[in-house]
Coordinates of C-alpha atoms in Angstrom, one line a residue:
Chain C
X3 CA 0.0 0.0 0.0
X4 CA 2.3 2.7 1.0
X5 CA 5.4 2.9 0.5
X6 CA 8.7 1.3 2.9
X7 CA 9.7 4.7 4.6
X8 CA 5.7 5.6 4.6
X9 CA 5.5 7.4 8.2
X10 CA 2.6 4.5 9.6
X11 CA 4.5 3.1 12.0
X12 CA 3.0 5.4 14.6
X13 CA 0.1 3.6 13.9
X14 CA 2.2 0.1 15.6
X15 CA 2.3 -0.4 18.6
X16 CA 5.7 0.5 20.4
X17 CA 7.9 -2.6 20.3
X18 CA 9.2 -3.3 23.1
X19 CA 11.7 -5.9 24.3
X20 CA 11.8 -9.0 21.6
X21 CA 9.6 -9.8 18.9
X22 CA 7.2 -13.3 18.6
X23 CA 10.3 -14.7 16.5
X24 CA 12.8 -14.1 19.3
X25 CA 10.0 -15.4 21.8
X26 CA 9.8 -18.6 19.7
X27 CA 12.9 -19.7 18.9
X28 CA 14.1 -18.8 23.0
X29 CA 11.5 -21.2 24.2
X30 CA 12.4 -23.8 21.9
X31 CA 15.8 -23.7 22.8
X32 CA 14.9 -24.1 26.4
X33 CA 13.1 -27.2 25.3
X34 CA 15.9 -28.9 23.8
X35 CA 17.9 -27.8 27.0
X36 CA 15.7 -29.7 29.1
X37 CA 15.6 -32.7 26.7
X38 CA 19.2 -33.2 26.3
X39 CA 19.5 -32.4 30.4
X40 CA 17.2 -35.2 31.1
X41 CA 18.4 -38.0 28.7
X42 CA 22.2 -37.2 30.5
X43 CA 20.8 -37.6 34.0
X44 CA 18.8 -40.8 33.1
X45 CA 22.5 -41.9 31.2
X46 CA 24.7 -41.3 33.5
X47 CA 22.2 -42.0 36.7
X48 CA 21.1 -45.9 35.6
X49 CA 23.9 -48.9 36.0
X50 CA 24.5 -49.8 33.3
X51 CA 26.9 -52.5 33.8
X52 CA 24.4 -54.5 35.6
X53 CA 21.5 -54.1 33.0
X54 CA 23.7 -55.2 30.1
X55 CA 24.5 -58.4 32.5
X56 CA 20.6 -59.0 33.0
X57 CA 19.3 -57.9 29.5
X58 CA 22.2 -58.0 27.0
X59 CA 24.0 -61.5 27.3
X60 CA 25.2 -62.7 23.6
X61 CA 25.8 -66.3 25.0
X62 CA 22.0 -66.3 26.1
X63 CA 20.6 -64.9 23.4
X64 CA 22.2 -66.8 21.1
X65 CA 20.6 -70.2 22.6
X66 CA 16.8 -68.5 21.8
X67 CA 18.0 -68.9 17.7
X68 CA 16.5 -70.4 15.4
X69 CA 13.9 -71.6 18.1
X70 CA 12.6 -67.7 18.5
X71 CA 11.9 -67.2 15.3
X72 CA 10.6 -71.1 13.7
X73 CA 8.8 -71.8 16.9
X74 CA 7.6 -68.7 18.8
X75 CA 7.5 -65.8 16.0
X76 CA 5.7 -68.1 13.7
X77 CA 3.4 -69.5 16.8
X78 CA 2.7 -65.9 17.4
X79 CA 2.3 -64.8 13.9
X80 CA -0.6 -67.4 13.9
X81 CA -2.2 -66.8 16.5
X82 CA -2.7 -63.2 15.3
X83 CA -3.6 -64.2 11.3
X84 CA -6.5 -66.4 13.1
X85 CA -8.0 -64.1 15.2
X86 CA -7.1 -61.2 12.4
X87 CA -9.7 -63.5 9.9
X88 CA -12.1 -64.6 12.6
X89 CA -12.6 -61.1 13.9
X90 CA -13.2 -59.7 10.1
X91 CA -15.5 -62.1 9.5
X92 CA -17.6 -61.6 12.7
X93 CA -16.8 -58.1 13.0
X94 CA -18.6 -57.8 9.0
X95 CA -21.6 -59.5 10.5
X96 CA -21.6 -57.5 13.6
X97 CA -21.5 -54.0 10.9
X98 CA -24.1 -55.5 8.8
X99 CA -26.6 -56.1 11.9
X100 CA -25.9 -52.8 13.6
X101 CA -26.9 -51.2 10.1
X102 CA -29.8 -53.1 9.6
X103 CA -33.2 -52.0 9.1
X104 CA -34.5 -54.9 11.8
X105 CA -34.8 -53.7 15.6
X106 CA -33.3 -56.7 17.3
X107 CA -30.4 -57.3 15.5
X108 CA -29.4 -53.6 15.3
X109 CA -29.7 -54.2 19.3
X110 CA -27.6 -57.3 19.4
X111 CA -25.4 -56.1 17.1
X112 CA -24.8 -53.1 20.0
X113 CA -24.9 -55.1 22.8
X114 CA -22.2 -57.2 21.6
X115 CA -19.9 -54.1 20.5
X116 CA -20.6 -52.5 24.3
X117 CA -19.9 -56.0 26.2
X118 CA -16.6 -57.1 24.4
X119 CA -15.2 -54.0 23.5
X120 CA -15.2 -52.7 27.3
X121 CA -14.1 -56.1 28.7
X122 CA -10.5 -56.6 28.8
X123 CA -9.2 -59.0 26.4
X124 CA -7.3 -60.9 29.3
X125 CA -11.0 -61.5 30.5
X126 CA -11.9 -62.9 27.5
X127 CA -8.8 -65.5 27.4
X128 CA -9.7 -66.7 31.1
X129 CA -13.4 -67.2 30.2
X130 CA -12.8 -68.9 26.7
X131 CA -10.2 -70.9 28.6
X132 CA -12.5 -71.7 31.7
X133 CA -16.4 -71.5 31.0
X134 CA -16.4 -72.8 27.7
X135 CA -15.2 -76.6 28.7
X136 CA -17.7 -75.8 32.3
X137 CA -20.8 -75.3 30.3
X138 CA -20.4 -77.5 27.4
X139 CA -18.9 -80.7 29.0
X140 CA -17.0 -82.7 26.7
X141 CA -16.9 -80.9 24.2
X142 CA -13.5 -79.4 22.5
X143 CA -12.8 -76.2 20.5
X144 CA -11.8 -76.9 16.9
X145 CA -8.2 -76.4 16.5
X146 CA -7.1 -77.0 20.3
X147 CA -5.2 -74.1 21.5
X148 CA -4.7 -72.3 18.0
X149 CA -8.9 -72.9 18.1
X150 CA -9.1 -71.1 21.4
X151 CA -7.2 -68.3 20.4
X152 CA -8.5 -67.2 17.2
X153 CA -11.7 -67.1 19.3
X154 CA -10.6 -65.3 21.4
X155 CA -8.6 -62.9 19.6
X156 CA -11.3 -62.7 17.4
X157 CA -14.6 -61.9 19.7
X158 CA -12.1 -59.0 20.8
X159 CA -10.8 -58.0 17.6
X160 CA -15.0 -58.3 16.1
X161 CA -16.3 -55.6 18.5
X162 CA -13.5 -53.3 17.0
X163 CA -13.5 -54.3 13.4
X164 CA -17.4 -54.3 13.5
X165 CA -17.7 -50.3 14.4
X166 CA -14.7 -50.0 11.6
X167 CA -16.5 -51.5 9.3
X168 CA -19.7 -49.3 10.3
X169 CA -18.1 -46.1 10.0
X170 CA -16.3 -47.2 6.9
X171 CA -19.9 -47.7 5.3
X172 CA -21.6 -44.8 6.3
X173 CA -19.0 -42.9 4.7
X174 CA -19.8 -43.8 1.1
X175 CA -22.3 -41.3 0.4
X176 CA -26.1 -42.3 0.4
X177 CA -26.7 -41.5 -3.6
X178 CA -24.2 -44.7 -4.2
X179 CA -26.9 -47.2 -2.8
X180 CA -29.4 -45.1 -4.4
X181 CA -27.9 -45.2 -7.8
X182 CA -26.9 -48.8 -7.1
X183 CA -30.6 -50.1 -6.5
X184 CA -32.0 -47.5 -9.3
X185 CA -30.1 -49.6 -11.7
X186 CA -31.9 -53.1 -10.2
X187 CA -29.1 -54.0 -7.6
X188 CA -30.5 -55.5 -4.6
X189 CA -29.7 -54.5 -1.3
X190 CA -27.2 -57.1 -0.6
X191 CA -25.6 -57.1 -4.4
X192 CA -24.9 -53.4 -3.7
X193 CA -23.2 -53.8 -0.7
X194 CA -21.0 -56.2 -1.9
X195 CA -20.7 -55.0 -5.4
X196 CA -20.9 -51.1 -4.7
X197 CA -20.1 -50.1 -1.0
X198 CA -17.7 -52.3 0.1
X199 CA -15.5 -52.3 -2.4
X200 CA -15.4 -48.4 -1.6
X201 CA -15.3 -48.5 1.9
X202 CA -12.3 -51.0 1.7
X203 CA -10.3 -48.0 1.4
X204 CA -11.6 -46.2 4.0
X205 CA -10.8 -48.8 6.2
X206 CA -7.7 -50.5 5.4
X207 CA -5.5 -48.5 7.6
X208 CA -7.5 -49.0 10.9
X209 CA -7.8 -52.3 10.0
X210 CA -4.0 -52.3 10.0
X211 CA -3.7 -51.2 13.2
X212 CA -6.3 -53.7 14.9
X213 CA -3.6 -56.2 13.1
X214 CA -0.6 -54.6 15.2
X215 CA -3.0 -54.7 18.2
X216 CA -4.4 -58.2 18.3
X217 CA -0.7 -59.1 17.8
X218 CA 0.2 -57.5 21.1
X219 CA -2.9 -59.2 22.5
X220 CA -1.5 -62.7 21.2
X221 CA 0.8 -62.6 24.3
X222 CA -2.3 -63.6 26.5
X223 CA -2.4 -66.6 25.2
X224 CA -0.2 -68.2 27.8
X225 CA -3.6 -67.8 30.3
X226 CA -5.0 -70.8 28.6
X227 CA -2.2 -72.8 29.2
X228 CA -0.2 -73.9 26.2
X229 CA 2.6 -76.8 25.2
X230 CA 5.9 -76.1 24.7
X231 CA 5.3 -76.6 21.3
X232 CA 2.4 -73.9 21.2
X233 CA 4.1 -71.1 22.6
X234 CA 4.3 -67.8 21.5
X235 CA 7.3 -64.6 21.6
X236 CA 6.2 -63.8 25.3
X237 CA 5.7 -67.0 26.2
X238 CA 8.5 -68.7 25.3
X239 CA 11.0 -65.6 26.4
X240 CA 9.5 -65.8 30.3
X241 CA 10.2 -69.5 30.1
X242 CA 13.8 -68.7 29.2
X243 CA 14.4 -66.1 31.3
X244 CA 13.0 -67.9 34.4
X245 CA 15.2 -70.9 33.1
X246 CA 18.8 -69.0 32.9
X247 CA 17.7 -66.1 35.4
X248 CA 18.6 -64.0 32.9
X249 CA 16.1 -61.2 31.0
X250 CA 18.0 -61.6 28.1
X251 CA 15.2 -63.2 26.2
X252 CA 12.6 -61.3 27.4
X253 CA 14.5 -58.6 25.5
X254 CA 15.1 -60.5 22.6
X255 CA 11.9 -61.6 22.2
X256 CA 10.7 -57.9 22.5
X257 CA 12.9 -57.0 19.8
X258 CA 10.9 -59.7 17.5
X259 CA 7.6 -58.1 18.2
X260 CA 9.3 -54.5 16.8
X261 CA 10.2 -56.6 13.6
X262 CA 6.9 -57.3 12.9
X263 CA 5.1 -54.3 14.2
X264 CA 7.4 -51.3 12.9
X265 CA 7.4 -52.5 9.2
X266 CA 3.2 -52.4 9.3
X267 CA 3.2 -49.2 11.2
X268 CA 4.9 -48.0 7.9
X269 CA 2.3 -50.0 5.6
X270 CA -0.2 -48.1 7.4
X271 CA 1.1 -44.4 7.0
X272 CA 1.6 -45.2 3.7
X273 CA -1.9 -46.3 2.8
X274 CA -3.5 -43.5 4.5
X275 CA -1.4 -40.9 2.6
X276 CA -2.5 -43.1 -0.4
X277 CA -6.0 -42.7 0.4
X278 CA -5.3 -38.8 1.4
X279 CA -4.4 -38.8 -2.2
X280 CA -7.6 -40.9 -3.0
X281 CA -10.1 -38.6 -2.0
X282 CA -8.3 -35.4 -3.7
Chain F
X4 CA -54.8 -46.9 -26.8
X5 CA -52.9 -49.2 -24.5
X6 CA -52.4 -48.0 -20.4
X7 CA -49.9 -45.2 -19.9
X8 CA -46.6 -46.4 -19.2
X9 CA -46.5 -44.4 -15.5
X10 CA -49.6 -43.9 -14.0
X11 CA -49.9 -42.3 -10.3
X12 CA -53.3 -42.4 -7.9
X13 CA -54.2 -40.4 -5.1
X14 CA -50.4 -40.3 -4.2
X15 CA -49.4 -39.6 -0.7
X16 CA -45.9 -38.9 0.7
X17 CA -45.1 -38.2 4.4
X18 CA -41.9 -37.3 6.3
X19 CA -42.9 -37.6 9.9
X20 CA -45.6 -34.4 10.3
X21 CA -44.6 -32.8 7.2
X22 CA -46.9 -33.8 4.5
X23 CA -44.5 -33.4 1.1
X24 CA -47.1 -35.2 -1.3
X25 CA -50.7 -34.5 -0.7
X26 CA -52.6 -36.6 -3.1
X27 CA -50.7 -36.7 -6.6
X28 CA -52.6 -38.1 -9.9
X29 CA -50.5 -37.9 -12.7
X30 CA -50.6 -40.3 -15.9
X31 CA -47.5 -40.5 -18.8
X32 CA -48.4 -41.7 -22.2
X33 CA -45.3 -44.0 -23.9
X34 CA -42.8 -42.1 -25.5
X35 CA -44.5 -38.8 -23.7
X36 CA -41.9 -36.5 -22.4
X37 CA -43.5 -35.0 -19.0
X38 CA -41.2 -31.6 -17.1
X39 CA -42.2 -31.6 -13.6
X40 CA -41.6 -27.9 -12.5
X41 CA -42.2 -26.1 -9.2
X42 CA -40.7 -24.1 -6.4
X43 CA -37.9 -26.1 -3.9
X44 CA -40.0 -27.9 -1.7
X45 CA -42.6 -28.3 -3.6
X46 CA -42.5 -32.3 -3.4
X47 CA -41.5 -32.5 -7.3
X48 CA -38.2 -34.7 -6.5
X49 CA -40.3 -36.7 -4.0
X50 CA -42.8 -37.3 -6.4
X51 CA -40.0 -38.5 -8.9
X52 CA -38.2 -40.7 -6.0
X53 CA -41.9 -42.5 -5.2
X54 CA -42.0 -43.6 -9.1
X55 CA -39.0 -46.1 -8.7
X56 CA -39.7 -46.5 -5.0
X57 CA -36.4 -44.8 -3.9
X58 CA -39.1 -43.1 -1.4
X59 CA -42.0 -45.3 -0.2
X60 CA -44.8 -43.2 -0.2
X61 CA -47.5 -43.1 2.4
X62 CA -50.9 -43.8 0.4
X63 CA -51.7 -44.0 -3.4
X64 CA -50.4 -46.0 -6.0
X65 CA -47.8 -46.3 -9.0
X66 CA -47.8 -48.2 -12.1
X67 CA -44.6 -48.6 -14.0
X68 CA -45.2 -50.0 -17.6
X69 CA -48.3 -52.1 -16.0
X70 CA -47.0 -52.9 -13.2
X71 CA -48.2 -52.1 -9.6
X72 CA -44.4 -50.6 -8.1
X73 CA -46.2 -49.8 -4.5
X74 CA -47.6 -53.8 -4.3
X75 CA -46.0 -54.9 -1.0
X76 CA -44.9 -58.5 -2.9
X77 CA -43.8 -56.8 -6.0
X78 CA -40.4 -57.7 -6.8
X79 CA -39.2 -54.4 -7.0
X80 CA -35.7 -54.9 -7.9
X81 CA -37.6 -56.3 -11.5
X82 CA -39.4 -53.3 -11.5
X83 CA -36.4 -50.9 -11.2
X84 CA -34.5 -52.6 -14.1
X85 CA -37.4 -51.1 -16.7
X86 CA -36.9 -47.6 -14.7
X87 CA -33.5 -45.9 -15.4
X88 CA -32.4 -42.7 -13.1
X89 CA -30.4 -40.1 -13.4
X90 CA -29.5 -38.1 -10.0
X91 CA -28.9 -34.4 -9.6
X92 CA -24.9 -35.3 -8.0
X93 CA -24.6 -38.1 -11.0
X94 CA -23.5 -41.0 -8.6
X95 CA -21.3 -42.2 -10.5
X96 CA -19.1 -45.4 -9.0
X97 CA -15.6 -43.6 -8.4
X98 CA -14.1 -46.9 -7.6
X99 CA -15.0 -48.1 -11.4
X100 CA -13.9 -46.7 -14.4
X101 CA -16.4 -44.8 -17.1
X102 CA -16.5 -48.3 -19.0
X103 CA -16.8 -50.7 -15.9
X104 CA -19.3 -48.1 -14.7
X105 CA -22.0 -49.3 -17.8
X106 CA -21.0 -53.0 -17.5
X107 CA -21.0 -53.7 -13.9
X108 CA -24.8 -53.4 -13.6
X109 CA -25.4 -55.2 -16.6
X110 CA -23.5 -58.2 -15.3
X111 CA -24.7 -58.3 -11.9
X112 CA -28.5 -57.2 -12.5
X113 CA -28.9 -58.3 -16.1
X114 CA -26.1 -61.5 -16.1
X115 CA -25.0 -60.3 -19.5
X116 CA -21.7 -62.2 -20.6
X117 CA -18.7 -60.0 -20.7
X118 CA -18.6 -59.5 -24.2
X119 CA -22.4 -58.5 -25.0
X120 CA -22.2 -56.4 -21.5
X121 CA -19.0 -54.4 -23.5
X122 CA -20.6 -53.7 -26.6
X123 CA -24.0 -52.4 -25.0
X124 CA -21.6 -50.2 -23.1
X125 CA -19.5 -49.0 -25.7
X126 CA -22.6 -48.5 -27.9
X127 CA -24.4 -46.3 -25.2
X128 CA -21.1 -43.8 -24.4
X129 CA -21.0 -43.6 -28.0
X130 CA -24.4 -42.4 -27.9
X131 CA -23.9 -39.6 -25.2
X132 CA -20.9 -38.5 -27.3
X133 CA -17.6 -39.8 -24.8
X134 CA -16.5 -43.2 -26.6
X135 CA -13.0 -41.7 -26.4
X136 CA -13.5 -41.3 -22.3
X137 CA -14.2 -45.2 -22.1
X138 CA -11.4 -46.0 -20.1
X139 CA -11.0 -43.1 -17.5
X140 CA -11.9 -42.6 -13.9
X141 CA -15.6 -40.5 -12.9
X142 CA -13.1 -38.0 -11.1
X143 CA -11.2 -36.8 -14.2
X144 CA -14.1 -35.6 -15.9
X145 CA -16.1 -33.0 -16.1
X146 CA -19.3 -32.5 -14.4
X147 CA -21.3 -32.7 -17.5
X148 CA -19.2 -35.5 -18.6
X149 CA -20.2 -37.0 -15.7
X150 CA -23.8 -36.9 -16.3
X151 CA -23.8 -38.3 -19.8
X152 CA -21.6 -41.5 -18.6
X153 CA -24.7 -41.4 -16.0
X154 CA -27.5 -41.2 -18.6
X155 CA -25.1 -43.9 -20.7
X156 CA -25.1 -46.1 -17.5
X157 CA -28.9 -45.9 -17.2
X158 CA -29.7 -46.3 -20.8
X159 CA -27.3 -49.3 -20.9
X160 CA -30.1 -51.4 -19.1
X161 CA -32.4 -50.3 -21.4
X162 CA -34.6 -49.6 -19.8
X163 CA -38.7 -48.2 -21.2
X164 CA -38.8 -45.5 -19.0
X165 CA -36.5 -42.4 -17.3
X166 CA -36.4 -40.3 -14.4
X167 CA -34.4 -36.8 -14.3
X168 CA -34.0 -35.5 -10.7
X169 CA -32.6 -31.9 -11.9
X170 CA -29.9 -33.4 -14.0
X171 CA -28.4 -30.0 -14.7
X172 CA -28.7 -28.5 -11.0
X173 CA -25.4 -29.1 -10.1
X174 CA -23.4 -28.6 -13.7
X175 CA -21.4 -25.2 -14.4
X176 CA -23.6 -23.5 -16.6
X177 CA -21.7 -24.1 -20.0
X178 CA -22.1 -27.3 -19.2
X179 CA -26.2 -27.6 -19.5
X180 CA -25.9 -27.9 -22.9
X181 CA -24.1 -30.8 -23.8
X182 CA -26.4 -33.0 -21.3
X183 CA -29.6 -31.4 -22.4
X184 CA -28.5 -32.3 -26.0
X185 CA -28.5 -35.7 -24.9
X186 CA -31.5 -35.6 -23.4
X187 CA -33.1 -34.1 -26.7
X188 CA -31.6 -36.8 -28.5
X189 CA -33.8 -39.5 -25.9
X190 CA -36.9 -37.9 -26.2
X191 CA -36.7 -37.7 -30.2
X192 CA -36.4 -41.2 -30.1
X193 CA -39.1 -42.1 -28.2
X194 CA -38.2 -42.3 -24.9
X195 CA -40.5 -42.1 -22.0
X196 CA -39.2 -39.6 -19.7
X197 CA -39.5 -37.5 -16.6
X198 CA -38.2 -34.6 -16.1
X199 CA -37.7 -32.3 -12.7
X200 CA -35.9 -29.4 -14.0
X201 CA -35.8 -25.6 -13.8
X202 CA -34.6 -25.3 -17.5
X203 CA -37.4 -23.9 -19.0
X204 CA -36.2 -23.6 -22.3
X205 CA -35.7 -27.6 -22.6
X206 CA -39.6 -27.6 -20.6
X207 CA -40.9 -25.6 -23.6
X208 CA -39.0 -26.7 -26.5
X209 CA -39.0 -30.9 -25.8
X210 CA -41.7 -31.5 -23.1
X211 CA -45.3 -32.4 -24.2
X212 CA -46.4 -31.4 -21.3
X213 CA -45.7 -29.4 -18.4
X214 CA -46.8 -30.2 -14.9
X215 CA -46.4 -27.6 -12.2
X216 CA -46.3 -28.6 -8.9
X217 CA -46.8 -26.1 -5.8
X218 CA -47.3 -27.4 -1.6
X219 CA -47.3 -31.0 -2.7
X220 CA -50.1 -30.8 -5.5
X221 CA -50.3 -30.2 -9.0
X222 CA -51.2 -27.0 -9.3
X223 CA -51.0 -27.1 -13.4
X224 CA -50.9 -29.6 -16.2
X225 CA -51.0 -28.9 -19.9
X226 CA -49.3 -28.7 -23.1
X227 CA -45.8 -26.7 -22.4
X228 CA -46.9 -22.9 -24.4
X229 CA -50.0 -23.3 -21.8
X230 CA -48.5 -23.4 -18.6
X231 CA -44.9 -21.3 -19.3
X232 CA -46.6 -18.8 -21.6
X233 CA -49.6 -18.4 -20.7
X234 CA -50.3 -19.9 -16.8
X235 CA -53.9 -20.0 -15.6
X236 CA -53.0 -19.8 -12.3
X237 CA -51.6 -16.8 -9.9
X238 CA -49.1 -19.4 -8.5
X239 CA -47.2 -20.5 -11.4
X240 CA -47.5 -16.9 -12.8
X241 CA -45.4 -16.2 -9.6
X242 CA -43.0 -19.1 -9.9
X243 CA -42.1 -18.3 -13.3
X244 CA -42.0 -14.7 -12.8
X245 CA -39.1 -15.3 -9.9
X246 CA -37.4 -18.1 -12.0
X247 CA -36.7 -15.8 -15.1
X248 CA -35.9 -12.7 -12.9
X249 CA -34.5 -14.0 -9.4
X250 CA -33.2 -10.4 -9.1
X251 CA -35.9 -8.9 -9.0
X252 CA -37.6 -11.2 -6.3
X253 CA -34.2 -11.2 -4.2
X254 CA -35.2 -7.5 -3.8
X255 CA -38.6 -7.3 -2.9
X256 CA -37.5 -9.6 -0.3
X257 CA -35.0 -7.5 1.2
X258 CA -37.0 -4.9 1.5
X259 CA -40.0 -6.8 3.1
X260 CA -37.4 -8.2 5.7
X261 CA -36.7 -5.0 6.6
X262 CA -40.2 -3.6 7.0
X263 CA -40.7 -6.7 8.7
X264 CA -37.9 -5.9 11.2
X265 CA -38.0 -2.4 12.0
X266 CA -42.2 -2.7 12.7

């Protein structure tokens, strides 16, 4: 508007003292202060001598190999792919009820949603583990422990995966089913053929992340009580540790969950700035 | 003469305590292209949705080519295949391409093979002028592009009669054209079609007839020159009046407000 030497900065108020810049850049610097300060205490304050002898112990560590990986990794990587396609199924049929036209089922599907979703999935181990062979004597769980587990994992993961799927739905815009059953498609047909299809984007990167969760959750398994040959990363590294008195393994088998669970956390941050992109 | 091809009774249509359709009756010949005018709110698009059944309506009944489409036990999914629709916000599948768009439904609803479902599809975009936009995405084209692959998707079923829910409401206005050329093109060959639009100069030029609805009746129904030209009745004399100068109304508004306010 006017020129640089224009005579408006009477107008300003006076400045006094530093500007917002000066502000910013002082309290960040006091931030990083603190931050370095902190890591140094916690550095030089812990022993480390002593936690390298409990957690770090090559000769240890080298014992859990291959086991860790052919036996536990894989036992664990089971249990999760199980519950992972139990819960999906369940958790589609759970969507479908809650959106339904009928009453009761819209009602079961919420009930069931409330009830397993707010119980802890520990809970749900114990009682698949316990009640189950109580009330219906004689009678075993398809599978044996890997049965039990993708139940379990999968009654949990369904109460998630069900309001997912819900929310995935109801974001494809209401003229889709409209155009969809102008054409002749029936309700079902258009779901399958026309919404889901769509909504599978939506959803793919929550649905990631129940993944990384359920197998975190796997680790309960060792409630139900499981062979030697059915145990998982947690399992098997308590059993290890208790048997050398040494944490090593714990650490180790810790280490194995990361090498699972990082590499999807970056699947998932990729497919949702993929479907970012999507939507422009 | 055989039964008209839509044919609507003592139509009512309901939303909770506000009465949209209060007692319709409203009969298409074949091949008779109908423009269903009126003031928002006036229950025209309602009326339109009731024909296919997208909106159940409350009392009265609809006959499709024949065919009762408000019988409780009437396999309506059969019925909808004869009835294409073409929506004000297209909804078009974005997860499809232009192409797959036209031969999806065809497979699923019609279990055409893939080959007869391609040609009928190729043969329709053709039709609505985009062959050479067979193979790209709804989101890449235009908004009037849009439409026509919309029209071509409903046509592809072919089906004996149309429904237009303001088909050009939503398009950039140098884009009317191209879709109101298409729909020309339908009703000089024959097609049955319905038509809820505010384009008046299609209403005139292609209807045969002009039906102008006001509070959830039909307030007029005659030849196009009748009701646009020369209207019988104060209400559609007032409609029209607004639609060709919505400045002028806009003002008279203002001012009323502001009476309104300061008394």
């Amino acid at each position: 508007m006017t020129g640089p030497d224009a005579p408006d900065t009477a107008l300003q108020p006076k400045k006094k003292g530093l500007t917002r810049r000066q502000k910013r850049s002082l309290s960040r610097g006091a931030q990083y202060v603190v931050f370095v300060a902190a890591v140094i205490a916690f550095a030089v304050a812990a022993d480390w001598d002593r936690l390298a002898n409990q957690f770090a112990q090559a000769d240890i560590a080298e014992q859990m190999f291959p086991e860790v990986i052919t036996l536990a990794l894989k036992n664990t990587v089971l249990y999760t792919l199980s519950g992972f396609a139990v819960g999906l199924v369940l958790g589609m049929v759970i969507a479908l009820m809650r959106l339904s036209s009928v009453g009761p089922y819209r009602w079961l599907a919420g009930v069931y949603i409330e009830i397993f979703r707010g119980l802890p999935a520990l809970l749900i181990f114990i009682f698949i583990g316990v009640a189950v062979p109580l009330a219906f004597p004689g009678t075993e769980i398809v599978g044996g422990t890997y049965g039990k587990v993708a139940l379990a994992l999968g009654l949990v993961a369904a109460a998630y995966m069900a309001e997912t799927f819900r929310a995935g739905i109801q974001a494809i815009p209401k003229g889709q089913m409209e155009a969809a059953r102008s054409l002749g498609f029936s309700h079902a047909r258009a779901m399958i053929s026309i919404i889901l299809p769509q909504s599978f984007r939506v959803i793919l990167p929550p649905l990631t992340n129940e993944l990384v969760l359920l197998f975190k959750d796997s680790s309960l398994v060792l409630f139900l009580g499981v062979t030697l040959e059915e145990r998982e990363l947690s399992k098997f590294g308590r059993d290890l540790a208790s048997q050398t008195a040494n944490s090593t393994p714990i650490l180790v088998a810790g280490l194995c969950y990361l090498l699972v669970t990082i590499p999807l956390g970056f699947v998932v941050r990729r497919m949702e700035a993929k479907a970012q992109e999507a939507v422009k | 003469m055989s039964r008209p091809e839509i044919e609507i009774r003592d139509l009512h249509k309901s939303f909770g305590d506000n009465q949209v359709l209060r007692g319709i009756d409203l009969e298409i010949g074949q091949g008779e292209v109908v423009c269903v005018i009126g003031p928002s709110g006036s229950g025209k698009s309602t009326l339109l949705r009731c024909v296919n059944l997208l909106e159940e309506p409350t009392k009265g009944q609809v006959y499709v080519g024949g065919t009762e489409v408000t019988d409780p036990d009437v396999d309506i999914d059969a019925v909808r295949r004869r009835i294409g629709m073409v929506f004000q916000q297209f909804n078009l599948f974005p997860h499809l391409t232009v192409t797959e768009n036209l031969t999806l439904p065809q497979r699923r609803v019609l279990r055409r093979d893939k080959a007869e479902a391609a040609r009928v599809a190729a043969e329709n975009l053709a039709r609505v002028g985009l062959a050479e936009k067979a193979d790209a995405y709804p989101s890449s084209l235009s908004g009037g592009q849009q439409q026509r692959v919309a029209i071509a998707r409903a046509l592809a079923m072919g089906p004996e009669v149309m429904l237009f829910d303001e088909p050009t409401s939503a398009l950039d206005p140098e884009l009317v054209g191209d879709v109101l050329a298409v729909m020309r093109m339908l009703a000089q060959e024959g097609m049955t079609m319905m038509v809820v639009t505010h384009e008046m100069t299609f209403a005139r030029e292609v209807a045969d007839r002009v039906v102008f609805m006001d509070g959830g009746v039909i307030v007029e129904d005659g030849d196009p020159e009748q009701v646009i030209t020369r209207p019988a009745h104060e209400r559609t004399r007032h409609f029209l009046s607004r639609l060709l100068d919505p400045a002028m109304a806009d003002v008279e508004e203002e001012i009323s407000d502001q009476v309104g306010k300061s008394g």
